[in-house]
């Protein structure tokens, strides 16, 4: 996002990671809201309390659009009420196929010839929101989960910033972020999403 010169003002992480240092380096606010303080990653996790803190932090920073990437927490309705249809997420598969934490592994196990990445509106259900853009990545003979995931990340590094820029332009023009009439699905190159 920083390389695409998007107006990133705030980076929130749910665990210590390199994104926080990257935010500081680029002049954005860096906020660690560690899941450990809310019960961690097990059954004791306080999803409502965690969501309330994340939401309050985003509101305090006057964020217009939320773009999640690698944020391993599904949040409650509170954040969606504060940012209705303004939370984007990216997923390493061509949704609706292979939702969940292991999209790349699941695509390989299914023996598909192609997979890719999807940018969608986040909802309360994981990886089920309206699709904004997709890019196809072929599965090559001998691919491993790591090699395929790396190629998907390359596609995602173009598709996601382009989709975020489009969403910001929509908001700037006073329009809501809505999926195109047909899901944008590029074949090897990014298909721009426009209204």
PDB file of N, CA and C in Angstrom, residues 1-103:
ATOM      1  N   UNK A   1       0.822  -1.185   0.000  1.00  0.00           N
ATOM      2  CA  UNK A   1       0.000   0.000   0.000  1.00  0.00           C
ATOM      3  C   UNK A   1       0.875   1.261   0.000  1.00  0.00           C
ATOM      4  N   UNK A   2       1.940   1.203   0.786  1.00  0.00           N
ATOM      5  CA  UNK A   2       2.840   2.354   0.812  1.00  0.00           C
ATOM      6  C   UNK A   2       3.535   2.525  -0.537  1.00  0.00           C
ATOM      7  N   UNK A   3       3.963   1.409  -1.154  1.00  0.00           N
ATOM      8  CA  UNK A   3       4.620   1.489  -2.463  1.00  0.00           C
ATOM      9  C   UNK A   3       3.691   2.057  -3.530  1.00  0.00           C
ATOM     10  N   UNK A   4       2.391   1.824  -3.375  1.00  0.00           N
ATOM     11  CA  UNK A   4       1.410   2.345  -4.326  1.00  0.00           C
ATOM     12  C   UNK A   4       1.032   3.798  -4.021  1.00  0.00           C
ATOM     13  N   UNK A   5       1.653   4.343  -3.004  1.00  0.00           N
ATOM     14  CA  UNK A   5       1.441   5.744  -2.589  1.00  0.00           C
ATOM     15  C   UNK A   5      -0.021   6.013  -2.206  1.00  0.00           C
ATOM     16  N   UNK A   6      -0.640   5.019  -1.609  1.00  0.00           N
ATOM     17  CA  UNK A   6      -1.989   5.207  -1.100  1.00  0.00           C
ATOM     18  C   UNK A   6      -1.919   5.960   0.229  1.00  0.00           C
ATOM     19  N   UNK A   7      -2.955   6.713   0.568  1.00  0.00           N
ATOM     20  CA  UNK A   7      -2.923   7.522   1.786  1.00  0.00           C
ATOM     21  C   UNK A   7      -3.175   6.698   3.053  1.00  0.00           C
ATOM     22  N   UNK A   8      -2.201   5.862   3.395  1.00  0.00           N
ATOM     23  CA  UNK A   8      -2.318   5.019   4.590  1.00  0.00           C
ATOM     24  C   UNK A   8      -2.002   5.896   5.803  1.00  0.00           C
ATOM     25  N   UNK A   9      -2.956   6.005   6.702  1.00  0.00           N
ATOM     26  CA  UNK A   9      -2.757   6.845   7.887  1.00  0.00           C
ATOM     27  C   UNK A   9      -2.505   6.027   9.145  1.00  0.00           C
ATOM     28  N   UNK A  10      -3.001   4.791   9.165  1.00  0.00           N
ATOM     29  CA  UNK A  10      -2.966   3.985  10.384  1.00  0.00           C
ATOM     30  C   UNK A  10      -2.789   2.522  10.029  1.00  0.00           C
ATOM     31  N   UNK A  11      -1.937   1.838  10.773  1.00  0.00           N
ATOM     32  CA  UNK A  11      -1.776   0.395  10.634  1.00  0.00           C
ATOM     33  C   UNK A  11      -2.038  -0.221  12.005  1.00  0.00           C
ATOM     34  N   UNK A  12      -2.982  -1.162  12.043  1.00  0.00           N
ATOM     35  CA  UNK A  12      -3.292  -1.898  13.266  1.00  0.00           C
ATOM     36  C   UNK A  12      -2.899  -3.344  13.049  1.00  0.00           C
ATOM     37  N   UNK A  13      -2.223  -3.917  14.036  1.00  0.00           N
ATOM     38  CA  UNK A  13      -1.854  -5.329  13.980  1.00  0.00           C
ATOM     39  C   UNK A  13      -2.410  -6.047  15.204  1.00  0.00           C
ATOM     40  N   UNK A  14      -2.775  -7.322  15.011  1.00  0.00           N
ATOM     41  CA  UNK A  14      -3.307  -8.114  16.125  1.00  0.00           C
ATOM     42  C   UNK A  14      -2.225  -8.919  16.834  1.00  0.00           C
ATOM     43  N   UNK A  15      -0.983  -8.766  16.369  1.00  0.00           N
ATOM     44  CA  UNK A  15       0.193  -9.401  16.988  1.00  0.00           C
ATOM     45  C   UNK A  15       1.420  -8.635  16.513  1.00  0.00           C
ATOM     46  N   UNK A  16       2.543  -8.707  17.213  1.00  0.00           N
ATOM     47  CA  UNK A  16       3.740  -8.011  16.740  1.00  0.00           C
ATOM     48  C   UNK A  16       4.116  -8.490  15.337  1.00  0.00           C
ATOM     49  N   UNK A  17       4.422  -7.531  14.440  1.00  0.00           N
ATOM     50  CA  UNK A  17       4.798  -7.899  13.075  1.00  0.00           C
ATOM     51  C   UNK A  17       5.537  -6.736  12.411  1.00  0.00           C
ATOM     52  N   UNK A  18       6.105  -7.021  11.256  1.00  0.00           N
ATOM     53  CA  UNK A  18       6.894  -6.027  10.523  1.00  0.00           C
ATOM     54  C   UNK A  18       6.057  -4.860  10.023  1.00  0.00           C
ATOM     55  N   UNK A  19       4.757  -5.045   9.872  1.00  0.00           N
ATOM     56  CA  UNK A  19       3.897  -3.974   9.361  1.00  0.00           C
ATOM     57  C   UNK A  19       3.927  -2.741  10.259  1.00  0.00           C
ATOM     58  N   UNK A  20       4.128  -2.938  11.551  1.00  0.00           N
ATOM     59  CA  UNK A  20       4.156  -1.800  12.476  1.00  0.00           C
ATOM     60  C   UNK A  20       5.380  -0.926  12.232  1.00  0.00           C
ATOM     61  N   UNK A  21       6.541  -1.544  12.034  1.00  0.00           N
ATOM     62  CA  UNK A  21       7.754  -0.782  11.727  1.00  0.00           C
ATOM     63  C   UNK A  21       7.631  -0.111  10.367  1.00  0.00           C
ATOM     64  N   UNK A  22       7.017  -0.785   9.428  1.00  0.00           N
ATOM     65  CA  UNK A  22       6.796  -0.214   8.099  1.00  0.00           C
ATOM     66  C   UNK A  22       5.904   1.024   8.195  1.00  0.00           C
ATOM     67  N   UNK A  23       4.890   0.959   9.029  1.00  0.00           N
ATOM     68  CA  UNK A  23       4.012   2.111   9.237  1.00  0.00           C
ATOM     69  C   UNK A  23       4.813   3.292   9.792  1.00  0.00           C
ATOM     70  N   UNK A  24       5.583   3.039  10.840  1.00  0.00           N
ATOM     71  CA  UNK A  24       6.408   4.114  11.436  1.00  0.00           C
ATOM     72  C   UNK A  24       7.344   4.711  10.400  1.00  0.00           C
ATOM     73  N   UNK A  25       7.982   3.850   9.623  1.00  0.00           N
ATOM     74  CA  UNK A  25       8.932   4.310   8.605  1.00  0.00           C
ATOM     75  C   UNK A  25       8.262   5.213   7.568  1.00  0.00           C
ATOM     76  N   UNK A  26       6.986   4.960   7.308  1.00  0.00           N
ATOM     77  CA  UNK A  26       6.264   5.730   6.292  1.00  0.00           C
ATOM     78  C   UNK A  26       5.379   6.825   6.875  1.00  0.00           C
ATOM     79  N   UNK A  27       5.538   7.108   8.160  1.00  0.00           N
ATOM     80  CA  UNK A  27       4.816   8.221   8.775  1.00  0.00           C
ATOM     81  C   UNK A  27       3.377   7.949   9.136  1.00  0.00           C
ATOM     82  N   UNK A  28       2.986   6.685   9.176  1.00  0.00           N
ATOM     83  CA  UNK A  28       1.622   6.322   9.574  1.00  0.00           C
ATOM     84  C   UNK A  28       1.612   5.940  11.051  1.00  0.00           C
ATOM     85  N   UNK A  29       0.472   6.083  11.681  1.00  0.00           N
ATOM     86  CA  UNK A  29       0.332   5.644  13.070  1.00  0.00           C
ATOM     87  C   UNK A  29       0.421   4.121  13.107  1.00  0.00           C
ATOM     88  N   UNK A  30       1.110   3.600  14.106  1.00  0.00           N
ATOM     89  CA  UNK A  30       1.201   2.151  14.268  1.00  0.00           C
ATOM     90  C   UNK A  30       0.578   1.777  15.606  1.00  0.00           C
ATOM     91  N   UNK A  31      -0.376   0.868  15.546  1.00  0.00           N
ATOM     92  CA  UNK A  31      -1.140   0.475  16.725  1.00  0.00           C
ATOM     93  C   UNK A  31      -1.117  -1.046  16.856  1.00  0.00           C
ATOM     94  N   UNK A  32      -0.500  -1.525  17.928  1.00  0.00           N
ATOM     95  CA  UNK A  32      -0.554  -2.947  18.231  1.00  0.00           C
ATOM     96  C   UNK A  32      -1.691  -3.163  19.213  1.00  0.00           C
ATOM     97  N   UNK A  33      -2.703  -3.868  18.776  1.00  0.00           N
ATOM     98  CA  UNK A  33      -3.806  -4.268  19.649  1.00  0.00           C
ATOM     99  C   UNK A  33      -3.707  -5.786  19.715  1.00  0.00           C
ATOM    100  N   UNK A  34      -2.874  -6.234  20.603  1.00  0.00           N
ATOM    101  CA  UNK A  34      -2.483  -7.644  20.675  1.00  0.00           C
ATOM    102  C   UNK A  34      -3.629  -8.502  21.193  1.00  0.00           C
ATOM    103  N   UNK A  35      -3.886  -9.570  20.481  1.00  0.00           N
ATOM    104  CA  UNK A  35      -4.936 -10.507  20.898  1.00  0.00           C
ATOM    105  C   UNK A  35      -4.627 -11.132  22.255  1.00  0.00           C
ATOM    106  N   UNK A  36      -3.360 -11.168  22.642  1.00  0.00           N
ATOM    107  CA  UNK A  36      -3.007 -11.759  23.935  1.00  0.00           C
ATOM    108  C   UNK A  36      -3.761 -11.079  25.074  1.00  0.00           C
ATOM    109  N   UNK A  37      -3.968  -9.773  24.970  1.00  0.00           N
ATOM    110  CA  UNK A  37      -4.672  -9.036  26.006  1.00  0.00           C
ATOM    111  C   UNK A  37      -6.172  -9.301  26.027  1.00  0.00           C
ATOM    112  N   UNK A  38      -6.660 -10.061  25.062  1.00  0.00           N
ATOM    113  CA  UNK A  38      -8.086 -10.359  24.941  1.00  0.00           C
ATOM    114  C   UNK A  38      -8.342 -11.867  24.921  1.00  0.00           C
ATOM    115  N   UNK A  39      -7.399 -12.631  25.449  1.00  0.00           N
ATOM    116  CA  UNK A  39      -7.572 -14.085  25.524  1.00  0.00           C
ATOM    117  C   UNK A  39      -6.802 -14.870  24.491  1.00  0.00           C
ATOM    118  N   UNK A  40      -6.060 -14.190  23.629  1.00  0.00           N
ATOM    119  CA  UNK A  40      -5.227 -14.887  22.655  1.00  0.00           C
ATOM    120  C   UNK A  40      -6.006 -15.490  21.506  1.00  0.00           C
ATOM    121  N   UNK A  41      -5.557 -16.656  21.054  1.00  0.00           N
ATOM    122  CA  UNK A  41      -6.137 -17.291  19.873  1.00  0.00           C
ATOM    123  C   UNK A  41      -6.992 -18.508  20.196  1.00  0.00           C
ATOM    124  N   UNK A  42      -7.273 -18.732  21.456  1.00  0.00           N
ATOM    125  CA  UNK A  42      -8.058 -19.896  21.842  1.00  0.00           C
ATOM    126  C   UNK A  42      -9.510 -19.568  22.108  1.00  0.00           C
ATOM    127  N   UNK A  43     -10.178 -20.486  22.779  1.00  0.00           N
ATOM    128  CA  UNK A  43     -11.610 -20.361  23.068  1.00  0.00           C
ATOM    129  C   UNK A  43     -11.910 -19.191  24.004  1.00  0.00           C
ATOM    130  N   UNK A  44     -10.912 -18.727  24.762  1.00  0.00           N
ATOM    131  CA  UNK A  44     -11.125 -17.634  25.717  1.00  0.00           C
ATOM    132  C   UNK A  44     -11.089 -16.250  25.057  1.00  0.00           C
ATOM    133  N   UNK A  45     -10.882 -16.204  23.756  1.00  0.00           N
ATOM    134  CA  UNK A  45     -10.754 -14.912  23.072  1.00  0.00           C
ATOM    135  C   UNK A  45     -12.030 -14.086  23.215  1.00  0.00           C
ATOM    136  N   UNK A  46     -11.858 -12.839  23.653  1.00  0.00           N
ATOM    137  CA  UNK A  46     -12.967 -11.896  23.819  1.00  0.00           C
ATOM    138  C   UNK A  46     -13.133 -11.117  22.513  1.00  0.00           C
ATOM    139  N   UNK A  47     -13.851 -11.705  21.569  1.00  0.00           N
ATOM    140  CA  UNK A  47     -14.021 -11.106  20.239  1.00  0.00           C
ATOM    141  C   UNK A  47     -14.736  -9.754  20.319  1.00  0.00           C
ATOM    142  N   UNK A  48     -15.745  -9.654  21.167  1.00  0.00           N
ATOM    143  CA  UNK A  48     -16.493  -8.398  21.286  1.00  0.00           C
ATOM    144  C   UNK A  48     -15.624  -7.288  21.859  1.00  0.00           C
ATOM    145  N   UNK A  49     -14.884  -7.586  22.913  1.00  0.00           N
ATOM    146  CA  UNK A  49     -14.006  -6.582  23.510  1.00  0.00           C
ATOM    147  C   UNK A  49     -12.899  -6.159  22.566  1.00  0.00           C
ATOM    148  N   UNK A  50     -12.343  -7.146  21.876  1.00  0.00           N
ATOM    149  CA  UNK A  50     -11.287  -6.856  20.914  1.00  0.00           C
ATOM    150  C   UNK A  50     -11.813  -5.967  19.784  1.00  0.00           C
ATOM    151  N   UNK A  51     -12.958  -6.328  19.249  1.00  0.00           N
ATOM    152  CA  UNK A  51     -13.553  -5.540  18.169  1.00  0.00           C
ATOM    153  C   UNK A  51     -13.835  -4.114  18.626  1.00  0.00           C
ATOM    154  N   UNK A  52     -14.326  -3.951  19.837  1.00  0.00           N
ATOM    155  CA  UNK A  52     -14.623  -2.612  20.358  1.00  0.00           C
ATOM    156  C   UNK A  52     -13.365  -1.766  20.411  1.00  0.00           C
ATOM    157  N   UNK A  53     -12.253  -2.352  20.831  1.00  0.00           N
ATOM    158  CA  UNK A  53     -10.989  -1.609  20.908  1.00  0.00           C
ATOM    159  C   UNK A  53     -10.478  -1.251  19.515  1.00  0.00           C
ATOM    160  N   UNK A  54     -10.520  -2.204  18.590  1.00  0.00           N
ATOM    161  CA  UNK A  54     -10.087  -1.926  17.212  1.00  0.00           C
ATOM    162  C   UNK A  54     -10.949  -0.826  16.605  1.00  0.00           C
ATOM    163  N   UNK A  55     -12.254  -0.939  16.784  1.00  0.00           N
ATOM    164  CA  UNK A  55     -13.175   0.049  16.219  1.00  0.00           C
ATOM    165  C   UNK A  55     -12.905   1.433  16.792  1.00  0.00           C
ATOM    166  N   UNK A  56     -12.751   1.529  18.100  1.00  0.00           N
ATOM    167  CA  UNK A  56     -12.481   2.826  18.734  1.00  0.00           C
ATOM    168  C   UNK A  56     -11.173   3.414  18.230  1.00  0.00           C
ATOM    169  N   UNK A  57     -10.179   2.570  17.997  1.00  0.00           N
ATOM    170  CA  UNK A  57      -8.888   3.040  17.496  1.00  0.00           C
ATOM    171  C   UNK A  57      -9.021   3.572  16.072  1.00  0.00           C
ATOM    172  N   UNK A  58      -9.741   2.852  15.228  1.00  0.00           N
ATOM    173  CA  UNK A  58      -9.957   3.305  13.852  1.00  0.00           C
ATOM    174  C   UNK A  58     -10.729   4.627  13.826  1.00  0.00           C
ATOM    175  N   UNK A  59     -11.751   4.730  14.637  1.00  0.00           N
ATOM    176  CA  UNK A  59     -12.544   5.957  14.707  1.00  0.00           C
ATOM    177  C   UNK A  59     -11.684   7.112  15.216  1.00  0.00           C
ATOM    178  N   UNK A  60     -10.863   6.863  16.237  1.00  0.00           N
ATOM    179  CA  UNK A  60      -9.998   7.917  16.790  1.00  0.00           C
ATOM    180  C   UNK A  60      -9.016   8.443  15.746  1.00  0.00           C
ATOM    181  N   UNK A  61      -8.586   7.570  14.844  1.00  0.00           N
ATOM    182  CA  UNK A  61      -7.662   7.979  13.776  1.00  0.00           C
ATOM    183  C   UNK A  61      -8.396   8.521  12.554  1.00  0.00           C
ATOM    184  N   UNK A  62      -9.712   8.627  12.626  1.00  0.00           N
ATOM    185  CA  UNK A  62     -10.546   9.173  11.552  1.00  0.00           C
ATOM    186  C   UNK A  62     -10.325   8.460  10.219  1.00  0.00           C
ATOM    187  N   UNK A  63     -10.302   7.157  10.292  1.00  0.00           N
ATOM    188  CA  UNK A  63     -10.110   6.318   9.112  1.00  0.00           C
ATOM    189  C   UNK A  63     -11.374   6.339   8.254  1.00  0.00           C
ATOM    190  N   UNK A  64     -11.206   6.415   6.940  1.00  0.00           N
ATOM    191  CA  UNK A  64     -12.340   6.381   6.010  1.00  0.00           C
ATOM    192  C   UNK A  64     -12.599   4.982   5.464  1.00  0.00           C
ATOM    193  N   UNK A  65     -11.527   4.230   5.243  1.00  0.00           N
ATOM    194  CA  UNK A  65     -11.608   2.914   4.623  1.00  0.00           C
ATOM    195  C   UNK A  65     -10.664   1.980   5.367  1.00  0.00           C
ATOM    196  N   UNK A  66     -11.113   0.768   5.616  1.00  0.00           N
ATOM    197  CA  UNK A  66     -10.292  -0.239   6.290  1.00  0.00           C
ATOM    198  C   UNK A  66      -9.901  -1.290   5.252  1.00  0.00           C
ATOM    199  N   UNK A  67      -8.600  -1.559   5.145  1.00  0.00           N
ATOM    200  CA  UNK A  67      -8.099  -2.581   4.227  1.00  0.00           C
ATOM    201  C   UNK A  67      -7.340  -3.617   5.046  1.00  0.00           C
ATOM    202  N   UNK A  68      -7.928  -4.777   5.207  1.00  0.00           N
ATOM    203  CA  UNK A  68      -7.309  -5.831   6.011  1.00  0.00           C
ATOM    204  C   UNK A  68      -6.414  -6.696   5.124  1.00  0.00           C
ATOM    205  N   UNK A  69      -5.282  -7.073   5.698  1.00  0.00           N
ATOM    206  CA  UNK A  69      -4.364  -7.972   5.002  1.00  0.00           C
ATOM    207  C   UNK A  69      -3.596  -8.760   6.050  1.00  0.00           C
ATOM    208  N   UNK A  70      -3.792 -10.050   6.089  1.00  0.00           N
ATOM    209  CA  UNK A  70      -3.101 -10.873   7.063  1.00  0.00           C
ATOM    210  C   UNK A  70      -3.589 -10.660   8.483  1.00  0.00           C
ATOM    211  N   UNK A  71      -4.718  -9.997   8.623  1.00  0.00           N
ATOM    212  CA  UNK A  71      -5.280  -9.725   9.941  1.00  0.00           C
ATOM    213  C   UNK A  71      -6.132 -10.924  10.312  1.00  0.00           C
ATOM    214  N   UNK A  72      -5.624 -11.753  11.196  1.00  0.00           N
ATOM    215  CA  UNK A  72      -6.234 -13.049  11.451  1.00  0.00           C
ATOM    216  C   UNK A  72      -7.399 -13.042  12.417  1.00  0.00           C
ATOM    217  N   UNK A  73      -8.190 -11.990  12.423  1.00  0.00           N
ATOM    218  CA  UNK A  73      -9.294 -11.893  13.377  1.00  0.00           C
ATOM    219  C   UNK A  73     -10.580 -11.498  12.663  1.00  0.00           C
ATOM    220  N   UNK A  74     -11.601 -12.329  12.784  1.00  0.00           N
ATOM    221  CA  UNK A  74     -12.934 -11.964  12.306  1.00  0.00           C
ATOM    222  C   UNK A  74     -13.580 -11.151  13.418  1.00  0.00           C
ATOM    223  N   UNK A  75     -14.019  -9.950  13.099  1.00  0.00           N
ATOM    224  CA  UNK A  75     -14.563  -9.054  14.122  1.00  0.00           C
ATOM    225  C   UNK A  75     -16.089  -9.062  14.120  1.00  0.00           C
ATOM    226  N   UNK A  76     -16.667  -8.477  15.158  1.00  0.00           N
ATOM    227  CA  UNK A  76     -18.116  -8.481  15.344  1.00  0.00           C
ATOM    228  C   UNK A  76     -18.770  -7.317  14.604  1.00  0.00           C
ATOM    229  N   UNK A  77     -20.078  -7.237  14.723  1.00  0.00           N
ATOM    230  CA  UNK A  77     -20.888  -6.228  14.039  1.00  0.00           C
ATOM    231  C   UNK A  77     -20.458  -4.801  14.370  1.00  0.00           C
ATOM    232  N   UNK A  78     -19.879  -4.584  15.533  1.00  0.00           N
ATOM    233  CA  UNK A  78     -19.490  -3.234  15.968  1.00  0.00           C
ATOM    234  C   UNK A  78     -18.653  -2.514  14.915  1.00  0.00           C
ATOM    235  N   UNK A  79     -17.659  -3.189  14.354  1.00  0.00           N
ATOM    236  CA  UNK A  79     -16.790  -2.534  13.371  1.00  0.00           C
ATOM    237  C   UNK A  79     -17.545  -2.290  12.066  1.00  0.00           C
ATOM    238  N   UNK A  80     -18.458  -3.170  11.711  1.00  0.00           N
ATOM    239  CA  UNK A  80     -19.237  -2.999  10.479  1.00  0.00           C
ATOM    240  C   UNK A  80     -20.247  -1.859  10.620  1.00  0.00           C
ATOM    241  N   UNK A  81     -20.736  -1.651  11.840  1.00  0.00           N
ATOM    242  CA  UNK A  81     -21.620  -0.509  12.087  1.00  0.00           C
ATOM    243  C   UNK A  81     -20.868   0.806  11.944  1.00  0.00           C
ATOM    244  N   UNK A  82     -19.613   0.826  12.384  1.00  0.00           N
ATOM    245  CA  UNK A  82     -18.802   2.045  12.303  1.00  0.00           C
ATOM    246  C   UNK A  82     -18.290   2.307  10.888  1.00  0.00           C
ATOM    247  N   UNK A  83     -18.070   1.236  10.120  1.00  0.00           N
ATOM    248  CA  UNK A  83     -17.520   1.347   8.758  1.00  0.00           C
ATOM    249  C   UNK A  83     -18.354   0.500   7.790  1.00  0.00           C
ATOM    250  N   UNK A  84     -19.621   0.879   7.595  1.00  0.00           N
ATOM    251  CA  UNK A  84     -20.499   0.050   6.757  1.00  0.00           C
ATOM    252  C   UNK A  84     -20.027  -0.019   5.310  1.00  0.00           C
ATOM    253  N   UNK A  85     -19.819  -1.243   4.841  1.00  0.00           N
ATOM    254  CA  UNK A  85     -19.355  -1.487   3.464  1.00  0.00           C
ATOM    255  C   UNK A  85     -18.086  -0.702   3.144  1.00  0.00           C
ATOM    256  N   UNK A  86     -17.256  -0.504   4.161  1.00  0.00           N
ATOM    257  CA  UNK A  86     -15.973   0.185   3.962  1.00  0.00           C
ATOM    258  C   UNK A  86     -14.820  -0.613   4.569  1.00  0.00           C
ATOM    259  N   UNK A  87     -14.986  -1.934   4.612  1.00  0.00           N
ATOM    260  CA  UNK A  87     -13.918  -2.815   5.089  1.00  0.00           C
ATOM    261  C   UNK A  87     -13.608  -3.799   3.977  1.00  0.00           C
ATOM    262  N   UNK A  88     -12.401  -3.714   3.442  1.00  0.00           N
ATOM    263  CA  UNK A  88     -11.958  -4.611   2.378  1.00  0.00           C
ATOM    264  C   UNK A  88     -11.055  -5.685   2.962  1.00  0.00           C
ATOM    265  N   UNK A  89     -11.061  -6.826   2.321  1.00  0.00           N
ATOM    266  CA  UNK A  89     -10.180  -7.910   2.723  1.00  0.00           C
ATOM    267  C   UNK A  89      -9.652  -8.582   1.463  1.00  0.00           C
ATOM    268  N   UNK A  90      -8.526  -9.238   1.614  1.00  0.00           N
ATOM    269  CA  UNK A  90      -7.945  -9.985   0.506  1.00  0.00           C
ATOM    270  C   UNK A  90      -7.815 -11.441   0.911  1.00  0.00           C
ATOM    271  N   UNK A  91      -7.942 -12.324  -0.064  1.00  0.00           N
ATOM    272  CA  UNK A  91      -7.901 -13.760   0.208  1.00  0.00           C
ATOM    273  C   UNK A  91      -7.145 -14.470  -0.906  1.00  0.00           C
ATOM    274  N   UNK A  92      -6.272 -15.436  -0.562  1.00  0.00           N
ATOM    275  CA  UNK A  92      -5.457 -16.112  -1.574  1.00  0.00           C
ATOM    276  C   UNK A  92      -6.161 -17.285  -2.259  1.00  0.00           C
ATOM    277  N   UNK A  93      -7.297 -17.000  -2.859  1.00  0.00           N
ATOM    278  CA  UNK A  93      -8.028 -17.982  -3.669  1.00  0.00           C
ATOM    279  C   UNK A  93      -9.086 -17.227  -4.452  1.00  0.00           C
ATOM    280  N   UNK A  94      -9.675 -17.880  -5.408  1.00  0.00           N
ATOM    281  CA  UNK A  94     -10.749 -17.282  -6.194  1.00  0.00           C
ATOM    282  C   UNK A  94     -12.079 -17.614  -5.516  1.00  0.00           C
ATOM    283  N   UNK A  95     -12.450 -16.769  -4.572  1.00  0.00           N
ATOM    284  CA  UNK A  95     -13.709 -16.984  -3.863  1.00  0.00           C
ATOM    285  C   UNK A  95     -14.862 -16.998  -4.870  1.00  0.00           C
ATOM    286  N   UNK A  96     -15.887 -17.764  -4.639  1.00  0.00           N
ATOM    287  CA  UNK A  96     -16.220 -18.420  -3.382  1.00  0.00           C
ATOM    288  C   UNK A  96     -15.501 -19.742  -3.146  1.00  0.00           C
ATOM    289  N   UNK A  97     -14.637 -20.174  -4.059  1.00  0.00           N
ATOM    290  CA  UNK A  97     -13.896 -21.415  -3.850  1.00  0.00           C
ATOM    291  C   UNK A  97     -12.817 -21.209  -2.780  1.00  0.00           C
ATOM    292  N   UNK A  98     -12.649 -22.174  -1.950  1.00  0.00           N
ATOM    293  CA  UNK A  98     -11.556 -22.270  -0.983  1.00  0.00           C
ATOM    294  C   UNK A  98     -11.488 -21.112   0.022  1.00  0.00           C
ATOM    295  N   UNK A  99     -12.594 -20.839   0.715  1.00  0.00           N
ATOM    296  CA  UNK A  99     -12.545 -19.843   1.778  1.00  0.00           C
ATOM    297  C   UNK A  99     -11.803 -20.405   2.996  1.00  0.00           C
ATOM    298  N   UNK A 100     -11.501 -19.537   3.943  1.00  0.00           N
ATOM    299  CA  UNK A 100     -10.904 -19.989   5.194  1.00  0.00           C
ATOM    300  C   UNK A 100      -9.400 -19.839   5.216  1.00  0.00           C
ATOM    301  N   UNK A 101      -8.836 -20.374   6.270  1.00  0.00           N
ATOM    302  CA  UNK A 101      -7.416 -20.130   6.560  1.00  0.00           C
ATOM    303  C   UNK A 101      -6.465 -20.824   5.607  1.00  0.00           C
ATOM    304  N   UNK A 102      -6.875 -21.839   4.883  1.00  0.00           N
ATOM    305  CA  UNK A 102      -5.948 -22.637   4.073  1.00  0.00           C
ATOM    306  C   UNK A 102      -6.346 -22.661   2.602  1.00  0.00           C
ATOM    307  N   UNK A 103      -6.657 -21.503   2.037  1.00  0.00           N
ATOM    308  CA  UNK A 103      -7.108 -21.420   0.658  1.00  0.00           C
ATOM    309  C   UNK A 103      -6.122 -21.987  -0.342  1.00  0.00           C
TER     310      UNK A 103
END
